[in-house]
């Protein structure tokens, strides 16, 4: 399938290469980073890109290249964790709502809609300001504002599958609700959830870097891309300080989105007809 | 023929009116700054930038001009102090009119001060010592003080004593009644209007955007050069710099050291530097229940010795210095600053750590408000300090938070190790006695008077000492004692850097008024 | 279900939403260890017990949480959102000042996103599987992947600082002053006042932040338009139209596009929601005196009355936009029933 996709879709291939590239970099970042990400040298602060420092140095003389490389670990981790937790919670929540139905479904869905209507980034900022900025708190905030999408998709999948013949058959054979849910319904609902998760990965990275830009991510001196862009914003005319971490965010998000795009086209039969 | 000539005349006339309109519009000063003002009610305003707007819009009995050492007459033309030192009698200049056209009388002075006292705003303590104000006639005001106060004339220059047009203010809900704190409804009106007699009128205030001042045609003194002054709120120093480079603004008031470097030598832009009175310091809690190992005086000494003052001054920018104690260079009695090159002594610091029982160091949180102080980003400075402290094995976790959130634990003395800054309330070293053990800032580090009774007692003596020689000697020994042992590490007294269009004149920095707007011309 | 009943139901949801949003923020405000209200006292007054008590009672902080919330809801019924801790002004007054700035920018960005998004989508669909199609699709993914705060910095640096062809941050150049407030939308207000120069300046200040904000939604609209148009083009009635010998252009504009835009409406609604989220970052960088920046400052200062006020405002917007989208959906596609 992968090979077929790569052949037919150049953008997918590009996304795939970018994304795998970042995963490889994240895996080996600690070995390939030319400098210690925390090592300061005030004598060489604000240096433009040179042979010794390809991406230049920041406001306290740290090597930006090293920080960009190591920063990939945090971004990937944040994206994966948010999506994993939000989709798991959404899956359970939407599953219950869809399976039980009736008034329970009604109330649960109104609550999830309320969270959707709540301006997410404000909630995230409030949580981070109240609990103090940290990686954990910003991830918590992201999960809180992200799960309703998954809950909605899961619920509609469950409702669609609930009345299928095989489910009814299984139930008439005396299977427990839990069994029916996990054995019969869940596997059939996972596909769309997976596509949604892939599509969301890029967005999760963007939101995380945005929070980090606002100073709501890990405290300094952690090399977080968003926070590095913010350091550059303070020192506007030294373009390299914010340019490179920004490009890193962009390429990682592009990679994820190209993959998601390709996957969606592949899995959406209506679209394939049009191609 | 006639018609053609006529049309030429008309065209010329039109051109002249257009030119006239342009010059009326053209005498405009635009300043970009990152202000903290909250209100322009003179009785309530108490922010660092409040006076920048209130000084040109209101008169005070006494005022400063270029520097804060030399106090001058404002709306008063003379004053007399009774021999007991408790009665101040001011004679008002005659013929002063408010912008509204109402005459300025002694009754307005009395009303304004009473209102400030009763409103209980943040600055009300400056009038705390006033037991009564009376206006025996239209041009005489008498203040009775409850205790002698050698800084009373200085306090009279503050906006708490600004003279408000009481008729206009009352028409908008203001009152000087004893219950003014709840019954006065004029704050919102004052935020968009002024009722003073200064050279300018507050035309509009749009929070986060701008303050617009226009010339007061009824002003009694020398008319200011500019017809209109706009103070643009531009938080980011980089943006201020961009706008100055593009000639969109005349003054970029909050430049950091890096921005200044970038404009130096550019044509048409002048860079100015002045000593700011703002101190950046580290608080080290003396209470072991809060500070843990930080509470140990030897650890605190070690921390002061471990810091790289040269590096910190590099980050703060050219012209920044490190006073030996929390007393600003420039104030009466302050001793010369530390030599940054010799202030760091890692060997001695490590020794002290060993003596304190922490040869292998420890871990602590380091609380930092996300704030820029004179163009220097505190979290950036914190990262520098973090790497310095690592050299004596102190591992710090930086915890950043907004200043509004951080102030509460600071005030309650709940921070083990934190980075702060301090601007004086009024230009006098007595302000700084707050850092002594048992006083307000000292107590934020849980540094009680009992921990250093000698220093605390000396502080109390200095506060009321009126003999300049004795006062200077006291201040000197206080600074020496604090150099040897305090709950603080004084890091920096920054330079204040700003840049302006080089054809401006009189754009001098003054810590109190920031810029004296009425004195600037082109 | 009838349209009216549908609207009434949404309004009920809105009430539920307002109560929920304010309750959530209220609960957060009381789990916070620090007391941001007191931060407004001067350092000197903070040490004065009497002052602190007076201040606490002024803000009702000395009462239990449930009572405080009841008082808040009571005031809310009267349209009173309380006083902002940070600005010391009524929250409703702050919102009234900042909201038009945000709306002006949002509408501008949305117009850009819709016009270009649909055009690019149609072009990509017509030229499907060609280089043009791939380029447009690539660009749309790029638009959806670029961090807005970074793009904002880059365009400012490039177009304002280096090239000098775009105006700087803010809503107006420093030498212009705001037009007399009618709608709060500067372009409109200055046109109403007949002040063309100011209108032009205001419009030019919209361009950079508008483009940055539009990037994400534009990508979304492009992709949706393309796929939905492709789907329609493969249907039988289009084949019939083609078979009748109609020109391709006519087939698309007269028969296909209308139906293809139905799903786009949903995306536009969604995009508006995204836009308000993106405002926080973009407004902060462009010094845009709008709701996003206000919300950021309110949140980081833990200015709870302001946080609740902004949240309610944005939630109301969300509900209204969704309502409009749902109704439009029904108008465009008669098969849809309101539920």
Short mmCIF file of N, CA and C in Angstrom, two decimals, chain C residues 244-299:
data_model
loop_
_atom_site.label_atom_id
_atom_site.label_comp_id
_atom_site.label_asym_id
_atom_site.label_seq_id
_atom_site.Cartn_x
_atom_site.Cartn_y
_atom_site.Cartn_z
N UNK C 244 -24.69 16.59 -23.59
CA UNK C 244 -25.49 17.52 -24.38
C UNK C 244 -24.63 18.50 -25.16
N UNK C 245 -23.32 18.45 -24.91
CA UNK C 245 -22.41 19.31 -25.67
C UNK C 245 -22.14 20.65 -25.03
N UNK C 246 -22.49 20.80 -23.74
CA UNK C 246 -22.20 22.06 -23.07
C UNK C 246 -20.70 22.22 -22.89
N UNK C 247 -20.26 23.47 -22.96
CA UNK C 247 -18.83 23.72 -22.75
C UNK C 247 -18.47 23.40 -21.30
N UNK C 248 -17.24 22.97 -21.09
CA UNK C 248 -16.80 22.56 -19.76
C UNK C 248 -17.00 23.70 -18.76
N UNK C 249 -16.69 24.92 -19.23
CA UNK C 249 -16.83 26.08 -18.35
C UNK C 249 -18.27 26.23 -17.86
N UNK C 250 -19.19 26.04 -18.79
CA UNK C 250 -20.60 26.18 -18.45
C UNK C 250 -21.05 25.05 -17.53
N UNK C 251 -20.53 23.87 -17.80
CA UNK C 251 -20.88 22.72 -16.95
C UNK C 251 -20.51 23.03 -15.51
N UNK C 252 -19.32 23.57 -15.36
CA UNK C 252 -18.83 23.82 -14.00
C UNK C 252 -19.58 24.96 -13.34
N UNK C 253 -19.67 26.11 -14.03
CA UNK C 253 -20.28 27.25 -13.37
C UNK C 253 -21.78 27.08 -13.19
N UNK C 254 -22.44 26.46 -14.15
CA UNK C 254 -23.90 26.42 -14.04
C UNK C 254 -24.43 25.19 -13.34
N UNK C 255 -23.73 24.09 -13.49
CA UNK C 255 -24.31 22.86 -12.93
C UNK C 255 -23.57 22.33 -11.71
N UNK C 256 -22.25 22.41 -11.73
CA UNK C 256 -21.49 21.71 -10.69
C UNK C 256 -21.19 22.57 -9.47
N UNK C 257 -20.77 23.79 -9.71
CA UNK C 257 -20.19 24.59 -8.62
C UNK C 257 -21.16 24.79 -7.46
N UNK C 258 -22.41 25.12 -7.78
CA UNK C 258 -23.38 25.39 -6.71
C UNK C 258 -23.45 24.25 -5.72
N UNK C 259 -23.61 23.04 -6.23
CA UNK C 259 -23.69 21.89 -5.35
C UNK C 259 -22.37 21.61 -4.66
N UNK C 260 -21.27 21.87 -5.37
CA UNK C 260 -19.96 21.57 -4.81
C UNK C 260 -19.67 22.46 -3.62
N UNK C 261 -20.30 23.62 -3.56
CA UNK C 261 -19.97 24.57 -2.49
C UNK C 261 -20.67 24.25 -1.17
N UNK C 262 -21.63 23.33 -1.21
CA UNK C 262 -22.35 23.04 0.03
C UNK C 262 -21.41 22.62 1.17
N UNK C 263 -20.55 21.63 0.94
CA UNK C 263 -19.63 21.28 2.05
C UNK C 263 -18.65 22.40 2.38
N UNK C 264 -18.39 23.27 1.41
CA UNK C 264 -17.46 24.37 1.66
C UNK C 264 -18.01 25.30 2.73
N UNK C 265 -19.34 25.45 2.75
CA UNK C 265 -19.97 26.31 3.75
C UNK C 265 -19.58 25.86 5.17
N UNK C 266 -19.63 24.55 5.38
CA UNK C 266 -19.26 24.03 6.69
C UNK C 266 -17.83 24.41 7.04
N UNK C 267 -16.97 24.23 6.04
CA UNK C 267 -15.56 24.53 6.27
C UNK C 267 -15.36 26.01 6.60
N UNK C 268 -16.14 26.86 5.94
CA UNK C 268 -16.03 28.29 6.21
C UNK C 268 -16.43 28.57 7.66
N UNK C 269 -17.50 27.93 8.10
CA UNK C 269 -17.92 28.09 9.49
C UNK C 269 -16.83 27.66 10.44
N UNK C 270 -16.27 26.48 10.16
CA UNK C 270 -15.18 25.96 10.97
C UNK C 270 -14.00 26.91 10.97
N UNK C 271 -13.73 27.44 9.77
CA UNK C 271 -12.59 28.34 9.59
C UNK C 271 -12.70 29.57 10.46
N UNK C 272 -13.92 30.09 10.59
CA UNK C 272 -14.14 31.26 11.44
C UNK C 272 -13.74 30.95 12.87
N UNK C 273 -14.13 29.75 13.31
CA UNK C 273 -13.75 29.33 14.67
C UNK C 273 -12.25 29.28 14.82
N UNK C 274 -11.58 28.67 13.83
CA UNK C 274 -10.12 28.58 13.87
C UNK C 274 -9.47 29.95 13.92
N UNK C 275 -10.07 30.85 13.14
CA UNK C 275 -9.54 32.20 13.02
C UNK C 275 -9.47 32.87 14.38
N UNK C 276 -10.54 32.74 15.15
CA UNK C 276 -10.57 33.39 16.45
C UNK C 276 -9.49 32.81 17.35
N UNK C 277 -9.20 31.52 17.20
CA UNK C 277 -8.10 30.93 17.97
C UNK C 277 -6.77 31.49 17.52
N UNK C 278 -6.58 31.58 16.19
CA UNK C 278 -5.33 32.07 15.64
C UNK C 278 -5.08 33.53 15.96
N UNK C 279 -6.18 34.25 16.24
CA UNK C 279 -6.08 35.67 16.58
C UNK C 279 -5.13 35.92 17.75
N UNK C 280 -5.15 35.03 18.71
CA UNK C 280 -4.35 35.24 19.92
C UNK C 280 -2.89 35.49 19.54
N UNK C 281 -2.38 34.62 18.66
CA UNK C 281 -0.97 34.74 18.29
C UNK C 281 -0.74 35.91 17.33
N UNK C 282 -1.59 36.00 16.31
CA UNK C 282 -1.35 37.01 15.27
C UNK C 282 -1.53 38.42 15.83
N UNK C 283 -2.54 38.61 16.66
CA UNK C 283 -2.75 39.94 17.23
C UNK C 283 -1.61 40.34 18.15
N UNK C 284 -1.08 39.36 18.86
CA UNK C 284 0.02 39.67 19.76
C UNK C 284 1.21 40.20 18.97
N UNK C 285 1.49 39.57 17.84
CA UNK C 285 2.66 39.98 17.05
C UNK C 285 2.41 41.28 16.29
N UNK C 286 1.20 41.43 15.77
CA UNK C 286 0.92 42.64 14.99
C UNK C 286 0.43 43.80 15.85
N UNK C 287 0.57 43.67 17.16
CA UNK C 287 0.13 44.72 18.09
C UNK C 287 -1.29 45.16 17.72
N UNK C 288 -2.13 44.20 17.42
CA UNK C 288 -3.49 44.47 16.99
C UNK C 288 -4.37 44.55 18.23
N UNK C 289 -4.97 45.71 18.48
CA UNK C 289 -5.70 45.85 19.74
C UNK C 289 -7.05 45.14 19.70
N UNK C 290 -7.04 43.84 19.66
CA UNK C 290 -8.27 43.08 19.53
C UNK C 290 -8.49 42.10 20.67
N UNK C 291 -9.50 41.27 20.48
CA UNK C 291 -9.92 40.32 21.50
C UNK C 291 -8.85 39.26 21.78
N UNK C 292 -8.12 38.86 20.74
CA UNK C 292 -7.12 37.81 20.92
C UNK C 292 -6.03 38.23 21.87
N UNK C 293 -5.52 39.44 21.66
CA UNK C 293 -4.46 39.94 22.51
C UNK C 293 -5.01 40.18 23.93
N UNK C 294 -6.23 40.68 23.96
CA UNK C 294 -6.87 40.92 25.26
C UNK C 294 -6.99 39.59 26.01
N UNK C 295 -7.39 38.56 25.28
CA UNK C 295 -7.56 37.25 25.91
C UNK C 295 -6.22 36.73 26.42
N UNK C 296 -5.18 36.93 25.62
CA UNK C 296 -3.86 36.46 26.04
C UNK C 296 -3.42 37.15 27.32
N UNK C 297 -3.60 38.46 27.34
CA UNK C 297 -3.20 39.20 28.53
C UNK C 297 -4.06 38.81 29.73
N UNK C 298 -5.36 38.64 29.48
CA UNK C 298 -6.25 38.26 30.57
C UNK C 298 -5.83 36.91 31.13
N UNK C 299 -5.56 35.96 30.24
CA UNK C 299 -5.22 34.62 30.70
C UNK C 299 -3.90 34.62 31.44
#
